[in-house]
XYZ file of C-alpha atoms in Angstrom:
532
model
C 100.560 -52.794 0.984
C 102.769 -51.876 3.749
C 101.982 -48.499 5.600
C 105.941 -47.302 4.957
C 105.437 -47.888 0.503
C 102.708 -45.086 0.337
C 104.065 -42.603 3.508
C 107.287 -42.924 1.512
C 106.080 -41.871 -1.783
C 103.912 -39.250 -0.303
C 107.256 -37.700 1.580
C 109.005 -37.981 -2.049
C 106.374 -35.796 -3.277
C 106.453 -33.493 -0.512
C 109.473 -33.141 -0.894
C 109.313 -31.886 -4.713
C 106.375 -29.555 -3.753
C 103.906 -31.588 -5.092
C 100.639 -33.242 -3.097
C 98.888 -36.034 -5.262
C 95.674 -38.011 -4.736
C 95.432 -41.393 -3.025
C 94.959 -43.299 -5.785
C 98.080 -41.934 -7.501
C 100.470 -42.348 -4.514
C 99.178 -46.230 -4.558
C 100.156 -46.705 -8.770
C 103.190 -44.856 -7.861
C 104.065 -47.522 -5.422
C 103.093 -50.229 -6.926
C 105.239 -48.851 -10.152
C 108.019 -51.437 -11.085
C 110.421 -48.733 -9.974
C 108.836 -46.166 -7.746
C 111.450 -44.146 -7.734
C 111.631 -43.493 -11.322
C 107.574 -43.758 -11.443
C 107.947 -40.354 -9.409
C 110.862 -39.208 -11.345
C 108.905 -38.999 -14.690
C 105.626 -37.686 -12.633
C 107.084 -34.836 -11.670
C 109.124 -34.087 -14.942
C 106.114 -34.079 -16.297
C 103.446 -32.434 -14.971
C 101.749 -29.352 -16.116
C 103.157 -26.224 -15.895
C 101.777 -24.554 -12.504
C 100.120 -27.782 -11.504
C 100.913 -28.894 -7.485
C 98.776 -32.518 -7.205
C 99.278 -34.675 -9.177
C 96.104 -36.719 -10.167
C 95.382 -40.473 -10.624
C 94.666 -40.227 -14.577
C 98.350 -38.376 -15.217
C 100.235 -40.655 -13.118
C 98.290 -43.669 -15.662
C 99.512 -41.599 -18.182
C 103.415 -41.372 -16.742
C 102.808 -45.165 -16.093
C 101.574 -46.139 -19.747
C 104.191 -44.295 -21.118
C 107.122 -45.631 -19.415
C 105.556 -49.328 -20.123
C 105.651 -48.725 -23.897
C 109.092 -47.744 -23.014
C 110.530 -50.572 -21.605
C 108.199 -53.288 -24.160
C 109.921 -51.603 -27.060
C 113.322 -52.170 -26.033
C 114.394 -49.883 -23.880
C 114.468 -49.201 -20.285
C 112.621 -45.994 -18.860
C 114.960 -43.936 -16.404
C 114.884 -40.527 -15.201
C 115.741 -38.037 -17.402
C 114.941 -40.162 -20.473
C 112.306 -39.056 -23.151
C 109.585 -42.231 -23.845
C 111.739 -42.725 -26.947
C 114.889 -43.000 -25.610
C 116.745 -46.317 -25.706
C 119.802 -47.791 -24.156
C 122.145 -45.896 -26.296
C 120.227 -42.448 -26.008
C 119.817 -42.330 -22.378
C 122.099 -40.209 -19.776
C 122.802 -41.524 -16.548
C 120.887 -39.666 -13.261
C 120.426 -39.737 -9.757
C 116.647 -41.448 -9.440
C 116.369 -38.790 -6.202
C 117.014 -35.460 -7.971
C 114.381 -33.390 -10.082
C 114.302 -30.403 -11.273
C 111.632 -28.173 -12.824
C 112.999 -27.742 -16.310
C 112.684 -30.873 -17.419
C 116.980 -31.506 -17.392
C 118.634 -34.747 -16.115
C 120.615 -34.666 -13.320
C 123.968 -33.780 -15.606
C 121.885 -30.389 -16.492
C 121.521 -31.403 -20.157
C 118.258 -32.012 -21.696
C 116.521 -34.681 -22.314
C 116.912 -36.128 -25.889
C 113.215 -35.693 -26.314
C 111.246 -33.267 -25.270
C 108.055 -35.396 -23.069
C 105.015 -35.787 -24.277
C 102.211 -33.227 -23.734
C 99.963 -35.131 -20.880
C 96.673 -33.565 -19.330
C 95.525 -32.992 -15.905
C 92.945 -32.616 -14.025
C 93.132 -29.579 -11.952
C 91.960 -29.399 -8.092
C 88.394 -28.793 -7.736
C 87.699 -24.642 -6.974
C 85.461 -23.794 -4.477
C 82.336 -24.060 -6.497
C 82.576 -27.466 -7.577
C 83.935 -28.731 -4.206
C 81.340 -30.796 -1.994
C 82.009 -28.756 0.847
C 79.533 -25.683 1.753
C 80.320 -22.785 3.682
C 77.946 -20.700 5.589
C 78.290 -18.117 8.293
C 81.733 -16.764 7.269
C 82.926 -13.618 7.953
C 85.142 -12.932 5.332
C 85.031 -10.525 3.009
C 81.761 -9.255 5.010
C 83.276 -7.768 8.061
C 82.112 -4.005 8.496
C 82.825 -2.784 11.817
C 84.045 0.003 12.701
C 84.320 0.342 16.472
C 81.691 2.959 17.038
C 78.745 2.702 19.226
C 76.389 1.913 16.562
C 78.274 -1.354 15.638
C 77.968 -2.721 19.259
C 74.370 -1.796 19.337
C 73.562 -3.248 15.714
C 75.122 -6.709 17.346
C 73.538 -6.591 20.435
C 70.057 -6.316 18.640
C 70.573 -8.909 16.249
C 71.687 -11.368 19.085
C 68.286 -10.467 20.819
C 66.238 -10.618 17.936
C 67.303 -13.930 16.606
C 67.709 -15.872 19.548
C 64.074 -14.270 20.749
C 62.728 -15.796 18.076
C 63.802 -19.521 19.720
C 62.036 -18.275 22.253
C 59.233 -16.999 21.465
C 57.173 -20.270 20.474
C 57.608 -21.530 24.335
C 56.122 -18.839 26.023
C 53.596 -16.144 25.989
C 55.891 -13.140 25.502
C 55.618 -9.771 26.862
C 57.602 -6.355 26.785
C 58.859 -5.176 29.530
C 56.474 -1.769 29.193
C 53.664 -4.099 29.092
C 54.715 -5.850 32.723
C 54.822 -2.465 33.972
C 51.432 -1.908 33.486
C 50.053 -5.562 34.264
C 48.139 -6.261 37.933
C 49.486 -7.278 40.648
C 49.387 -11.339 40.669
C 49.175 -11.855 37.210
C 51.190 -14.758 34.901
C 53.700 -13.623 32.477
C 56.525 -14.392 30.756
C 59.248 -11.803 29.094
C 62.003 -12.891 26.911
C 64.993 -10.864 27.118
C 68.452 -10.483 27.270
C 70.768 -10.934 30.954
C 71.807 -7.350 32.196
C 72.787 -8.349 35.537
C 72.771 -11.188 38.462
C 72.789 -10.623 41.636
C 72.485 -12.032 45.186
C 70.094 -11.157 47.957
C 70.637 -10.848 51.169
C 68.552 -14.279 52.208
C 70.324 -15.723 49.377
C 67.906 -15.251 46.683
C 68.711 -14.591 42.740
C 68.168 -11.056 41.498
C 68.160 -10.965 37.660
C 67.621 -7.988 35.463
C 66.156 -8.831 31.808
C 66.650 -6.548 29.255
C 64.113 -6.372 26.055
C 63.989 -3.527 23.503
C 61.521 -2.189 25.468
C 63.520 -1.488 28.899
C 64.348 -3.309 31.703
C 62.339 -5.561 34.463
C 63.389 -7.514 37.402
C 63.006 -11.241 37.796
C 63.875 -12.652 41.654
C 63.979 -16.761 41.614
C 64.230 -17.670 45.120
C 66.807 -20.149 46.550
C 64.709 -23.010 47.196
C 63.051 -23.341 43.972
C 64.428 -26.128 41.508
C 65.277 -23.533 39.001
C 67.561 -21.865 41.463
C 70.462 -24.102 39.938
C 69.582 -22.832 36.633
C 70.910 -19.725 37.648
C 74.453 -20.999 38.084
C 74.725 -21.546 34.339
C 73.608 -18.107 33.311
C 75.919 -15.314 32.441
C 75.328 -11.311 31.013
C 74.622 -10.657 28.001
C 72.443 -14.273 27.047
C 68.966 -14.774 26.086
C 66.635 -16.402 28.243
C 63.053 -17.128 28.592
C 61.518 -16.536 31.952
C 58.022 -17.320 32.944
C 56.297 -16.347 36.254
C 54.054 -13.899 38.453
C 53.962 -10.498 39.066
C 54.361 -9.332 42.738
C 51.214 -7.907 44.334
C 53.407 -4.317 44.194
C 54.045 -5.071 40.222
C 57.409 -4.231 40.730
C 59.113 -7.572 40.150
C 58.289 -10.715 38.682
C 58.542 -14.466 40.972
C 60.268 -16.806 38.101
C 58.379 -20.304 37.634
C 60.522 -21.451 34.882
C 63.539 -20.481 33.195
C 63.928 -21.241 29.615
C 67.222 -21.050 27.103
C 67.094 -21.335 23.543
C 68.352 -24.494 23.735
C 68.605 -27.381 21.041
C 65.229 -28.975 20.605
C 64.821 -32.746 22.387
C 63.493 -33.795 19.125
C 66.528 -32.629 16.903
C 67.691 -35.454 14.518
C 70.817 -34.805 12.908
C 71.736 -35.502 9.437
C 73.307 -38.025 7.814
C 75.564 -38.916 4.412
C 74.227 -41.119 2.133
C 77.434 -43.525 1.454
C 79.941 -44.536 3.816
C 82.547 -41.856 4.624
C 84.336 -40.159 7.128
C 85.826 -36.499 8.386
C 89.345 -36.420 10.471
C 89.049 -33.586 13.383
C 92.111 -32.090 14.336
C 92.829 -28.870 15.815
C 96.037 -27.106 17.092
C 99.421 -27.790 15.461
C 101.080 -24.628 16.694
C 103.873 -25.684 14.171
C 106.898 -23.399 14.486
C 106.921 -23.708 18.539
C 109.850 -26.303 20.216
C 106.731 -28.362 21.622
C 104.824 -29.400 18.169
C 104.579 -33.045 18.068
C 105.737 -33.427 14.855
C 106.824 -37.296 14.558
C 102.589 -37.889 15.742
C 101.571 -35.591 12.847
C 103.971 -38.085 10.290
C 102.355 -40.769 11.610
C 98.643 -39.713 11.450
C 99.336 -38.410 7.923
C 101.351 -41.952 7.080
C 97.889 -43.493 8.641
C 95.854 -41.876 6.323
C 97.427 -43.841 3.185
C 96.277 -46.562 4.276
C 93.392 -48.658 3.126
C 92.437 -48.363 7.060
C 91.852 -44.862 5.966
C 90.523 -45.333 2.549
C 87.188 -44.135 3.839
C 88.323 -41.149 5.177
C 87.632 -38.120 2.502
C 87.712 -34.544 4.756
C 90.295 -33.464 7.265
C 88.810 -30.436 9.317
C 91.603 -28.144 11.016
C 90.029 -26.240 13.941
C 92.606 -23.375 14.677
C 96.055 -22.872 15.643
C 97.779 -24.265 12.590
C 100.772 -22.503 13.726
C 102.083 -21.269 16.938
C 102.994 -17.428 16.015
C 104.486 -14.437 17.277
C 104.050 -12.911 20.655
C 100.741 -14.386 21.596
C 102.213 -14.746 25.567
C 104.781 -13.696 27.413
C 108.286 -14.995 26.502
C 106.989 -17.186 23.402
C 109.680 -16.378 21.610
C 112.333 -18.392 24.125
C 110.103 -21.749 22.771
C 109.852 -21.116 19.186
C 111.699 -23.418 16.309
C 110.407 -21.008 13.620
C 110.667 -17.463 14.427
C 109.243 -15.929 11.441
C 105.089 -16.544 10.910
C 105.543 -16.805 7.507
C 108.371 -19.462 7.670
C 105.976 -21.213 10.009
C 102.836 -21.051 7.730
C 105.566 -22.807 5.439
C 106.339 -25.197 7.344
C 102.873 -25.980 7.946
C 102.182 -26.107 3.966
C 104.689 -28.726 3.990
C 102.710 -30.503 6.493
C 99.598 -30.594 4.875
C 101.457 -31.599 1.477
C 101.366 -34.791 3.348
C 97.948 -35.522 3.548
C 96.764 -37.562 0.406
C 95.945 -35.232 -2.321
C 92.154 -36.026 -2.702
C 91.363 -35.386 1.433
C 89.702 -31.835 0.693
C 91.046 -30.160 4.247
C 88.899 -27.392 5.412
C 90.890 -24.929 7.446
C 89.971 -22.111 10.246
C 92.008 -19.903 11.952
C 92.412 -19.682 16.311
C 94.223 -17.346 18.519
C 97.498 -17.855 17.605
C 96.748 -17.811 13.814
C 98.302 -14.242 12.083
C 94.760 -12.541 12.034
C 92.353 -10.404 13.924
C 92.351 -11.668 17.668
C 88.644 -10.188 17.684
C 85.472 -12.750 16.673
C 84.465 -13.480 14.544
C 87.794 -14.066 12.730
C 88.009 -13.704 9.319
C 90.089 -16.074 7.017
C 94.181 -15.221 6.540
C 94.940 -12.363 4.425
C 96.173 -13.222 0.459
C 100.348 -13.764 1.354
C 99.573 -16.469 3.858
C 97.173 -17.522 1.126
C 99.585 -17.727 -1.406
C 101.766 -20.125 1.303
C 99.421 -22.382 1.518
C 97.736 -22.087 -2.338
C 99.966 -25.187 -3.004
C 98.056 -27.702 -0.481
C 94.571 -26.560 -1.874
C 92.997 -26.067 1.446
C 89.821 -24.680 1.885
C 90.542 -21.818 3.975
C 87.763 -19.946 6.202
C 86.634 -17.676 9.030
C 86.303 -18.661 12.981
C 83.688 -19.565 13.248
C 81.995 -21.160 10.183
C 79.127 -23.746 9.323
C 80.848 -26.372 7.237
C 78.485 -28.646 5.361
C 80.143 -32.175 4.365
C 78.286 -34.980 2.210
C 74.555 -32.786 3.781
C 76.434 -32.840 7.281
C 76.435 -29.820 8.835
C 79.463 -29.380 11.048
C 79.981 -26.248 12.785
C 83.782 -25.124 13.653
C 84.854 -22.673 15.926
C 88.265 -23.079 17.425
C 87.113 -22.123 21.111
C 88.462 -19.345 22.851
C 84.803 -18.499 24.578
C 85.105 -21.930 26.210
C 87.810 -20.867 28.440
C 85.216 -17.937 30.190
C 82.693 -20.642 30.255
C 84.383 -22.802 32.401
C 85.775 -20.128 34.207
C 82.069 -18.529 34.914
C 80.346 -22.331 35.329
C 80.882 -24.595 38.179
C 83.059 -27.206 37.540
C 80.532 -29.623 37.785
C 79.519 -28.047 34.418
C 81.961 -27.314 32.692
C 86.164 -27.892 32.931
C 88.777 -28.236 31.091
C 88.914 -32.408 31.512
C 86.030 -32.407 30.235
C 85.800 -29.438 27.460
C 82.268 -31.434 26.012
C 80.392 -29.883 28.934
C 81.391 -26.305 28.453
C 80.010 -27.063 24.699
C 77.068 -27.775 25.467
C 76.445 -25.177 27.688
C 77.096 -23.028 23.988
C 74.930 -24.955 22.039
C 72.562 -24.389 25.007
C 72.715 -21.005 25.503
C 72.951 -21.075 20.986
C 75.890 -18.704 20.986
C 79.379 -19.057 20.858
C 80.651 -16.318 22.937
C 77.436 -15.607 25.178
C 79.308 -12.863 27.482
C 80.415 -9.906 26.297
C 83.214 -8.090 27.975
C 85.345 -10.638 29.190
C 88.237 -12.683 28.055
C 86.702 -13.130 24.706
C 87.266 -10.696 22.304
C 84.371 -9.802 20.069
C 84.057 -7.423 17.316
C 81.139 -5.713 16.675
C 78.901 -6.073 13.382
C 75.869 -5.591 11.278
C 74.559 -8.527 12.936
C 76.368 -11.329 15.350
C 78.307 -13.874 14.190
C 78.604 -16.462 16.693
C 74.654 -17.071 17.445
C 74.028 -20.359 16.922
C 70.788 -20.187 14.884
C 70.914 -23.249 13.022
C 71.099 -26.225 15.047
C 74.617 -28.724 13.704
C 75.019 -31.601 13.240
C 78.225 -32.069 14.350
C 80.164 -29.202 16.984
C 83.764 -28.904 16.176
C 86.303 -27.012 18.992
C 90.111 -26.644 20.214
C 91.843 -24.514 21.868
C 91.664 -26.064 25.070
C 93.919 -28.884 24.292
C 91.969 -31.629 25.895
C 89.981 -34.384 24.128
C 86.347 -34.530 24.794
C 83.433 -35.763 22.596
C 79.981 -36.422 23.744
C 76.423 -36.148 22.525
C 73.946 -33.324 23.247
C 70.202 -33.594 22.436
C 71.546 -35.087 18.893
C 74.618 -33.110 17.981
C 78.211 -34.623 18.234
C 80.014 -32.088 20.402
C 84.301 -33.259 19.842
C 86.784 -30.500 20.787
C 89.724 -32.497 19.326
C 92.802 -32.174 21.830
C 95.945 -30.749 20.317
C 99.468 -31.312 18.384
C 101.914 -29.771 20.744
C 103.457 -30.970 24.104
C 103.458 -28.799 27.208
C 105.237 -25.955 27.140
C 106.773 -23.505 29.731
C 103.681 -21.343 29.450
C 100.957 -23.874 29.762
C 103.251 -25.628 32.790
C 102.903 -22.444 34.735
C 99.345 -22.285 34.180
C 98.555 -25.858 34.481
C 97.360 -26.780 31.273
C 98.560 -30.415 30.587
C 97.891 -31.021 26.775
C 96.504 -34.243 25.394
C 98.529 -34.525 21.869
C 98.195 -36.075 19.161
C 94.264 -37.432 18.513
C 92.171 -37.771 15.418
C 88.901 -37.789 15.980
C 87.367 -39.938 12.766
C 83.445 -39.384 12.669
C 81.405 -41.478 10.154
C 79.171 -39.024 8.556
C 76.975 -41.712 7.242
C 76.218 -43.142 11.294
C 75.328 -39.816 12.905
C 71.616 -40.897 13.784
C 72.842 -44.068 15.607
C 72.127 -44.339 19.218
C 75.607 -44.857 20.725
C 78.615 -42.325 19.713
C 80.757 -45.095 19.750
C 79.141 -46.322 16.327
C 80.096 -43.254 14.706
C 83.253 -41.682 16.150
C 86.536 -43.623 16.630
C 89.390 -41.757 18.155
C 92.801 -41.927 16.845
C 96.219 -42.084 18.879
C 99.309 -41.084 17.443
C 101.039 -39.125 20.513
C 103.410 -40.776 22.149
């Protein structure tokens, strides 16, 4: 079938406000007449119903058959009994809601009642969602919050730590000898410098403080450069003869085990990865989001059932200076309309999975919870799952874990660039599934709101790390788990030119969820083009 027949049909529905499944957009095009196969689909359908399913469409189909074999042929606006002398004449391309032809009479007949099957709700859908915010946030700013947060990072990510070494307080170094071994788990206070170029690092436990000094010619002296405040480490060493610091042997993170195996799907399908539209700005790449959406109705894509949206669905209001001089939409909600009309695009029976980034209309702060009920109601007609930032999304028994990525600009900023930069966002992930947290330092770029317990430890190792935000492609494989931040939808704008961010547009990353425990990435993941 050629890739214009289906992209077609899907725009006609789109067009009508209605999504529909794969399957129906291919009988619809392979309909005698298409155009009045859509006609009657539409006229038809349900009361309150927005995708139109494979089994009505059969029905629409059946119907108009008996139609035409008894005599008479079917054309919009006509009842199934109508025949050539009881039929008005119509434009195929007009519909209307009320079931009228395109003269505003009614149809001779009033169509018969046909059945649907609704969208899926949340609990039958195959996708899981863990570690969401929403709904659960209760912080309130004061100093309790921070410290609740701060305790559970220590106490979860300790516990990762814990099995590797022989853990002590830091009271209990206090009162150790001189020259003994020990080991303290704890949480980074502070880094400094010495004078002969040494590392100063002060580890923080429950307990108190204690000192660790790794000294510059030591092969863990490199580790250092990757560590920043506010992270768990292990450390393992000797006390000084004075017992007043501690000479690090090894440095340990939490880290994702050597021996992790991810999971895999037990029949042969695939997830889309895409991540900032920023529809509404001048710069969204709009005629690459026709296309990828065109691509997935075809039989190419027939395998692909999940389209995960990392962040930045729209481009908003006042998120930099001057925004609003490179805006096509200048209301958010127009934008988030926009958008729905977007994703009414995408074959109906993709279930899309949506979070929200920094330009999305909610809390800047992370964890992010998911967009309040008007937005919802926007986009209530594409069926999207909609969640927090960050959130564990579980696929066919994949686990795939989403955040949209705004921690990843400190990282590289912090790192050297041999570990982590923008060209190459897959390193700065896997310096967070290293360090197993999302926003390690606190206090910096990253805004983080303070909870019951912390969001964005990674305590559970993924199978699969989703990111954007950074606008570059990167993909890679760390100790097991597929780390793809998945580029962007928008060309460079004024902004990102005076910053020097050059944006890669216009990839889908396709990952086969049933290949995840092959040896070579390139046996599971296939990127996309559809930029320019």
């Amino acid at each position: 079938m050629p890739l214009e027949t289906p992209a077609r049909i899907a725009s006609a529905l789109a067009e009508r406000g209605f999504n529909a499944d794969r399957a129906a957009i291919t009988l619809l095009a392979d309909a005698t007449d298409p155009e009045v196969a859509i006609h009657r689909a539409v006229e038809t359908v349900p009361s309150g119903t927005t995708k139109i399913t494979t089994d009505h469409v059969e029905r629409v189909l059946d119907t108009s058959q008996t139609a035409t074999e008894s005599g008479g042929r079917t054309r919009p606006g006509d009842s199934p009994s109508s025949g050539p002398t009881g039929a008005t004449e119509s434009n195929p391309s007009v519909s209307t809601a009320s079931g009228e032809n395109s003269t505003g009479q009614g149809a001779s007949t009033a169509p018969p009642p046909v059945t649907s099957t609704s969208p899926p709700t949340q609990s039958e859908s195959s996708v899981e969602i863990t570690g969401d915010i929403t709904g659960d946030s209760t912080g309130s700013g004061e100093y309790a919050d921070f410290l609740s947060v701060f305790r559970d990072r220590y106490e979860r990510l300790s516990k990762q730590l814990r099995g590797r070494v022989t853990h002590r307080p830091t009271d209990a170094l206090d009162a150790m000898p001189g020259g003994s071994d020990g080991a303290l788990v704890g949480m980074v206070a502070e880094i400094d410098s010495t004078r002969g170029g040494h590392w100063r690092i002060e580890l923080e436990d429950t307990n108190g403080t204690y000192p660790i000094l790794v000294l510059k010619d030591r092969d863990i002296a490199s580790a250092v450069e990757e560590l920043l405040t506010d992270e768990v480490i292990a450390v393992e060493g000797t006390i000084s003869d004075d017992g007043e610091i501690m000479f690090a042997d090894a440095i340990h993170f939490p880290d994702v085990p050597r021996t992790f195996s991810p999971s895999t799907a037990d029949r042969e399908v695939s997830a889309a990865l895409v991540s900032d539209l920023h529809v509404g700005s001048q710069e969204f790449a709009a005629e690459a989001w026709e296309r990828f959406a065109d691509w997935l109705h075809t039989d190419e894509a027939d395998h692909v059932e999940y389209l995960l949206i990392g962040g930045d669905a729209v481009e908003g209001i006042g998120v930099y200076p001057d925004q609003d001089e490179e805006l096509s939409i200048v209301d958010v909600y127009d934008q988030y309309e926009r958008f729905a009309e977007l994703l009414k695009r995408v074959p109906g029976d993709i279930e899309v999975v949506l979070i929200p980034g920094n330009h999305d209309a909610v809390r800047l702060a992370e964890p992010q919870p998911a967009f309040r009920e008007e937005l919802l109601d926007i986009l209530d007609a594409t069926d999207p799952r909609i969640v927090g930032n960050p959130a564990r999304v579980t696929v066919e028994g994949v686990s795939i874990l989403m955040y949209h990525g705004v921690s990843l600009d400190e990282i590289i900023a912090e790192l050297p660039d041999d570990r982590a930069n923008y060209d190459d966002p897959q390193k700065a992930m896997a310096q967070l599934l290293r360090k197993r947290h999302l926003a390690p330092q606190f206090g910096g770029h990253t805004r983080i709101a303070p909870e019951e317990r912390d969001y964005m430890v990674i305590e559970e190792v993924p199978d699969v790390f989703h990111t954007g935000h950074v606008h570059k492609l990167g993909y890679g494989s760390y100790h097991g788990v597929l780390t793809i931040n998945s580029a962007c939808w928008q060309h460079q704008t004024s902004f990102q030119e005076s910053v020097n961010i050059d944006p890669e547009v216009g990839y889908a990353p396709i990952v086969r969820l049933d290949r995840l425990d092959a040896t070579d990435v390139g046996e599971y993941l296939t990127i996309r083009t559809f930029g320019e």
